[in-house]
C-alpha cells in the first residue's frame, strides 16, 4: 500500500506522516529531506544558488542513499550520514532554489519511484507525491492548516529568538507579523502549484489540522486509510 501525504509547510504533515507510518508499521519517506540533502551538498561545494547548471551538476554527481524507517528517513551523501544536518537555517533558506531546478527534481523523482518500487508499501511525504510521483497511490492526503495560525506560530518563534518586532508600538527592530504572514502565503502559492493536479483529480482527502492535536490528526488519517482500503477491497 502506498500512502501519499502532501501539504503546506508548518501544517504538521511531517509529524502526521511519521505518526501514521508508525501506527501502520510502514516505512516513511521524507522527500523534503532528499531536497535538503542535495542543498547541503551544494552549499558545501560552494555552488552559487543562481547557477542552475552548476547546481544540477553538483547535485547529479553526488551519490545519495536513502533508508526509510517507520519514524525517520536517513540520508547518506557519499557514504556520510547527513540526516541530522538538514534542518539548519542555511539549508532551509536555500532549499527552495534547489528544488526548483528541473534536473534536480527529475533525479529525485526517479529515486523516489525506485524506492517505492523496492519497498512496495510506504508512507511518503512531500509536495508532489500524490500528484506527480505516485499517481497510482492507494490513499492520498492533502494536509493544510490556517495560514494565520501558522504565521502566528512562526512569528512567536522569531520573537523568542529576538528576531521579531514583538508587537505594535514596540521600538525593537525586527520582522513584523504581516511580513511573516505574507511569506507563509507566498510559499503556499508556490507549493500549491505542485499539488494542483491532486486537487483537480478530486481523490485527495483534505485534512485541516488547525486546532487539532497530533493524536487527533493521526487518528483522522488512520480512519481514512481504513475506510478507503476497506472500500477498495470490498
Ligand atoms: O518539507 P520540507 O520543508 O522539508 O521541504 C523542503 C523543500 O523542498 C521545500 O522548499 C519544498 C521542497 N520540496 C519539494 O519541492 N518537493 C517535495 N516532494 C518535497 C519538498
Short mmCIF file of C-alpha atoms and ligand atoms in Angstrom, two decimals:
data_model
loop_
_atom_site.label_atom_id
_atom_site.label_comp_id
_atom_site.label_asym_id
_atom_site.label_seq_id
_atom_site.Cartn_x
_atom_site.Cartn_y
_atom_site.Cartn_z
CA UNK A 1 0.00 0.00 0.00
CA UNK A 2 1.30 3.45 -0.95
CA UNK A 3 0.01 6.42 1.06
CA UNK A 4 0.97 9.95 -0.03
CA UNK A 5 0.90 12.97 2.24
CA UNK A 6 1.30 16.35 0.59
CA UNK A 7 0.69 19.80 2.00
CA UNK A 8 1.96 23.12 3.16
CA UNK A 9 5.00 23.83 5.32
CA UNK A 10 4.14 24.10 9.00
CA UNK A 11 0.85 22.21 8.61
CA UNK A 12 2.10 19.37 10.80
CA UNK A 13 2.31 17.00 7.85
CA UNK A 14 5.72 15.55 8.78
CA UNK A 15 4.58 14.69 12.28
CA UNK A 16 1.36 13.26 10.87
CA UNK A 17 3.20 11.22 8.23
CA UNK A 18 5.65 9.77 10.77
CA UNK A 19 2.81 9.02 13.20
CA UNK A 20 0.75 7.31 10.51
CA UNK A 21 3.73 5.24 9.33
CA UNK A 22 4.44 4.15 12.91
CA UNK A 23 0.79 3.20 13.54
CA UNK A 24 0.61 1.15 10.33
CA UNK A 25 4.14 -0.25 10.66
CA UNK A 26 5.13 1.12 7.23
CA UNK A 27 8.43 2.71 6.12
CA UNK A 28 8.39 6.51 5.98
CA UNK A 29 9.89 8.53 3.12
CA UNK A 30 10.54 12.22 3.80
CA UNK A 31 11.14 13.61 0.30
CA UNK A 32 11.84 17.12 1.64
CA UNK A 33 14.91 15.60 3.34
CA UNK A 34 16.19 14.48 -0.09
CA UNK A 35 15.94 18.06 -1.42
CA UNK A 36 17.57 19.30 1.78
CA UNK A 37 20.45 16.80 1.45
CA UNK A 38 21.30 17.99 -2.07
CA UNK A 39 21.07 21.58 -0.79
CA UNK A 40 23.58 20.80 1.96
CA UNK A 41 25.86 19.26 -0.69
CA UNK A 42 25.60 22.35 -2.94
CA UNK A 43 26.35 24.67 -0.01
CA UNK A 44 29.33 22.56 0.98
CA UNK A 45 30.62 22.64 -2.60
CA UNK A 46 30.28 26.43 -2.60
CA UNK A 47 27.94 26.36 -5.63
CA UNK A 48 26.13 29.59 -6.50
CA UNK A 49 22.37 29.31 -5.93
CA UNK A 50 21.88 31.43 -9.06
CA UNK A 51 23.71 28.99 -11.33
CA UNK A 52 21.14 26.32 -12.27
CA UNK A 53 23.60 24.35 -14.44
CA UNK A 54 26.20 24.21 -11.68
CA UNK A 55 23.52 23.23 -9.14
CA UNK A 56 22.32 20.48 -11.46
CA UNK A 57 25.89 19.23 -11.96
CA UNK A 58 26.93 19.17 -8.31
CA UNK A 59 23.67 17.57 -7.20
CA UNK A 60 23.72 14.95 -10.02
CA UNK A 61 27.25 13.83 -9.29
CA UNK A 62 26.97 13.15 -5.55
CA UNK A 63 25.99 9.58 -4.59
CA UNK A 64 22.93 9.58 -2.31
CA UNK A 65 21.41 6.68 -0.38
CA UNK A 66 18.03 6.82 1.37
CA UNK A 67 16.89 4.47 4.15
CA UNK A 68 13.23 4.53 5.16
CA UNK A 69 12.44 3.55 8.75
CA UNK A 70 8.98 3.83 10.35
CA UNK A 71 9.85 7.01 12.22
CA UNK A 72 12.68 8.52 10.17
CA UNK A 73 14.27 8.78 6.74
CA UNK A 74 18.05 8.55 6.90
CA UNK A 75 20.14 10.04 4.11
CA UNK A 76 23.78 9.47 3.30
CA UNK A 77 25.77 11.51 0.82
CA UNK A 78 28.93 9.85 -0.49
CA UNK A 79 28.69 7.43 2.45
CA UNK A 80 28.28 10.08 5.18
CA UNK A 81 25.00 10.15 7.16
CA UNK A 82 23.83 13.77 6.89
CA UNK A 83 20.31 13.29 8.35
CA UNK A 84 20.97 15.42 11.40
CA UNK A 85 22.39 18.33 9.36
CA UNK A 86 19.36 19.04 7.20
CA UNK A 87 17.30 21.41 9.37
CA UNK A 88 19.79 24.27 9.68
CA UNK A 89 18.65 27.82 8.81
CA UNK A 90 21.17 27.89 5.95
CA UNK A 91 19.72 24.77 4.32
CA UNK A 92 16.10 25.89 4.99
CA UNK A 93 16.74 29.23 3.30
CA UNK A 94 18.39 27.72 0.21
CA UNK A 95 16.37 24.56 -0.39
CA UNK A 96 13.52 26.05 -2.44
CA UNK A 97 16.09 27.33 -5.00
CA UNK A 98 17.49 23.84 -5.48
CA UNK A 99 14.01 22.25 -5.50
CA UNK A 100 13.12 24.48 -8.46
CA UNK A 101 15.94 23.14 -10.69
CA UNK A 102 14.31 20.71 -13.20
CA UNK A 103 17.32 18.34 -13.37
CA UNK A 104 17.35 18.05 -9.57
CA UNK A 105 13.63 17.33 -9.46
CA UNK A 106 13.79 14.68 -12.15
CA UNK A 107 16.68 12.88 -10.44
CA UNK A 108 14.88 12.85 -7.08
CA UNK A 109 11.53 11.88 -8.58
CA UNK A 110 13.19 8.88 -10.28
CA UNK A 111 14.83 7.91 -6.97
CA UNK A 112 11.53 8.24 -5.10
CA UNK A 113 9.73 5.99 -7.61
CA UNK A 114 12.55 3.43 -7.36
CA UNK A 115 12.30 3.48 -3.55
CA UNK A 116 8.53 2.97 -3.89
CA UNK A 117 9.09 0.02 -6.26
CA UNK A 118 11.58 -1.61 -3.92
CA UNK A 119 9.56 -1.14 -0.74
CA UNK A 120 6.11 -1.81 -2.19
CA UNK A 121 4.42 -0.36 0.91
CA UNK A 122 5.25 3.09 2.30
CA UNK A 123 4.03 6.43 3.62
CA UNK A 124 5.63 9.17 1.55
CA UNK A 125 5.53 12.86 2.32
CA UNK A 126 6.24 15.98 0.24
CA UNK A 127 4.53 18.39 -2.14
CA UNK A 128 4.11 16.32 -5.31
CA UNK A 129 3.83 12.75 -4.05
CA UNK A 130 0.17 12.13 -4.89
CA UNK A 131 0.15 14.32 -7.99
CA UNK A 132 3.42 13.51 -9.79
CA UNK A 133 5.49 10.80 -8.13
CA UNK A 134 2.87 8.20 -7.13
CA UNK A 135 -0.27 8.99 -9.13
CA UNK A 136 -1.42 5.38 -8.56
CA UNK A 137 -1.17 5.63 -4.74
CA UNK A 138 -3.85 3.82 -2.72
CA UNK A 139 -4.58 6.74 -0.40
CA UNK A 140 -3.71 10.42 -0.99
CA UNK A 141 -3.86 13.09 1.67
CA UNK A 142 -3.60 16.85 1.38
CA UNK A 143 -2.76 18.37 4.76
CA UNK A 144 -3.45 22.05 5.30
CA UNK A 145 -3.64 24.44 8.23
CA UNK A 146 -4.81 28.01 8.57
CA UNK A 147 -2.11 30.40 7.22
CA UNK A 148 -2.66 32.91 10.04
CA UNK A 149 -2.25 30.25 12.71
CA UNK A 150 0.99 29.03 11.08
CA UNK A 151 2.28 32.57 10.67
CA UNK A 152 1.42 33.32 14.31
CA UNK A 153 3.46 30.29 15.46
CA UNK A 154 6.42 31.29 13.26
CA UNK A 155 6.23 34.92 14.42
CA UNK A 156 6.26 33.83 18.06
CA UNK A 157 9.33 31.65 17.36
CA UNK A 158 11.08 34.65 15.77
CA UNK A 159 10.16 36.91 18.71
CA UNK A 160 11.54 34.28 21.12
CA UNK A 161 14.77 34.25 19.11
CA UNK A 162 14.85 38.07 19.25
CA UNK A 163 14.19 38.36 15.51
CA UNK A 164 10.54 39.54 15.61
CA UNK A 165 9.38 43.11 16.23
CA UNK A 166 7.39 41.87 19.26
CA UNK A 167 4.21 43.81 18.55
CA UNK A 168 2.79 47.22 17.88
CA UNK A 169 4.34 50.27 19.43
CA UNK A 170 7.47 48.33 20.26
CA UNK A 171 10.77 50.03 19.45
CA UNK A 172 12.59 46.78 18.73
CA UNK A 173 13.57 46.36 15.07
CA UNK A 174 12.62 43.05 13.50
CA UNK A 175 10.24 41.12 11.31
CA UNK A 176 6.57 42.09 11.66
CA UNK A 177 3.66 39.65 11.86
CA UNK A 178 2.34 40.88 8.50
CA UNK A 179 5.71 40.15 6.83
CA UNK A 180 5.72 36.62 8.27
CA UNK A 181 2.12 36.10 7.10
CA UNK A 182 2.98 37.31 3.59
CA UNK A 183 5.96 34.94 3.48
CA UNK A 184 3.75 31.99 4.51
CA UNK A 185 1.14 32.92 1.88
CA UNK A 186 3.77 33.34 -0.87
CA UNK A 187 5.30 29.94 -0.08
CA UNK A 188 1.85 28.33 -0.04
CA UNK A 189 1.16 29.74 -3.50
CA UNK A 190 4.40 28.19 -4.86
CA UNK A 191 3.80 24.85 -3.11
CA UNK A 192 0.15 24.71 -4.21
CA UNK A 193 1.22 24.57 -7.87
CA UNK A 194 2.76 21.17 -7.12
CA UNK A 195 -0.39 19.61 -5.74
CA UNK A 196 -2.82 21.36 -8.11
CA UNK A 197 -3.35 18.15 -10.15
CA UNK A 198 -4.23 16.39 -6.89
CA UNK A 199 -6.98 18.92 -6.22
CA UNK A 200 -8.22 18.66 -9.79
CA UNK A 201 -8.43 14.86 -9.55
CA UNK A 202 -10.78 15.17 -6.57
CA UNK A 203 -9.44 11.97 -4.96
CA UNK A 204 -7.28 13.52 -2.24
CA UNK A 205 -8.58 13.50 1.31
CA UNK A 206 -8.24 17.02 2.76
CA UNK A 207 -7.30 17.26 6.41
CA UNK A 208 -7.17 20.67 8.09
CA UNK A 209 -5.01 20.35 11.20
CA UNK A 210 -5.87 23.79 12.64
CA UNK A 211 -6.88 23.28 16.25
CA UNK A 212 -6.26 19.51 16.20
CA UNK A 213 -3.76 17.71 18.43
CA UNK A 214 -1.12 15.44 16.88
CA UNK A 215 -3.03 12.38 18.10
CA UNK A 216 -6.29 13.68 16.62
CA UNK A 217 -4.59 14.24 13.25
CA UNK A 218 -3.09 10.73 13.22
CA UNK A 219 -6.43 9.19 14.31
CA UNK A 220 -8.12 11.03 11.43
CA UNK A 221 -5.58 9.72 8.90
CA UNK A 222 -5.82 6.14 10.20
CA UNK A 223 -9.64 6.27 9.99
CA UNK A 224 -9.49 7.45 6.36
CA UNK A 225 -6.92 4.80 5.42
CA UNK A 226 -9.13 2.04 6.91
CA UNK A 227 -12.25 3.41 5.22
CA UNK A 228 -10.62 3.76 1.80
CA UNK A 229 -8.72 0.47 1.79
CA UNK A 230 -11.80 -1.46 3.05
CA UNK A 231 -13.95 0.15 0.38
CA UNK A 232 -11.36 -0.64 -2.28
CA UNK A 233 -11.08 -4.26 -1.11
CA UNK A 234 -14.86 -4.82 -0.82
O1 LIG B 1 9.05 19.64 3.59
P1 LIG B 1 10.40 20.36 3.70
O2 LIG B 1 10.33 21.71 4.35
O3 LIG B 1 11.49 19.52 4.27
O4 LIG B 1 10.79 20.64 2.16
C1 LIG B 1 11.98 21.27 1.85
C2 LIG B 1 11.86 21.96 0.49
O5 LIG B 1 11.78 21.02 -0.56
C3 LIG B 1 10.71 22.93 0.32
O6 LIG B 1 11.21 24.09 -0.35
C4 LIG B 1 9.76 22.22 -0.59
C5 LIG B 1 10.65 21.28 -1.38
N1 LIG B 1 10.02 20.00 -1.70
C6 LIG B 1 9.60 19.81 -2.98
O7 LIG B 1 9.71 20.72 -3.82
N2 LIG B 1 9.06 18.61 -3.33
C7 LIG B 1 8.94 17.64 -2.43
N3 LIG B 1 8.40 16.46 -2.77
C8 LIG B 1 9.37 17.83 -1.10
C9 LIG B 1 9.91 19.05 -0.76
#
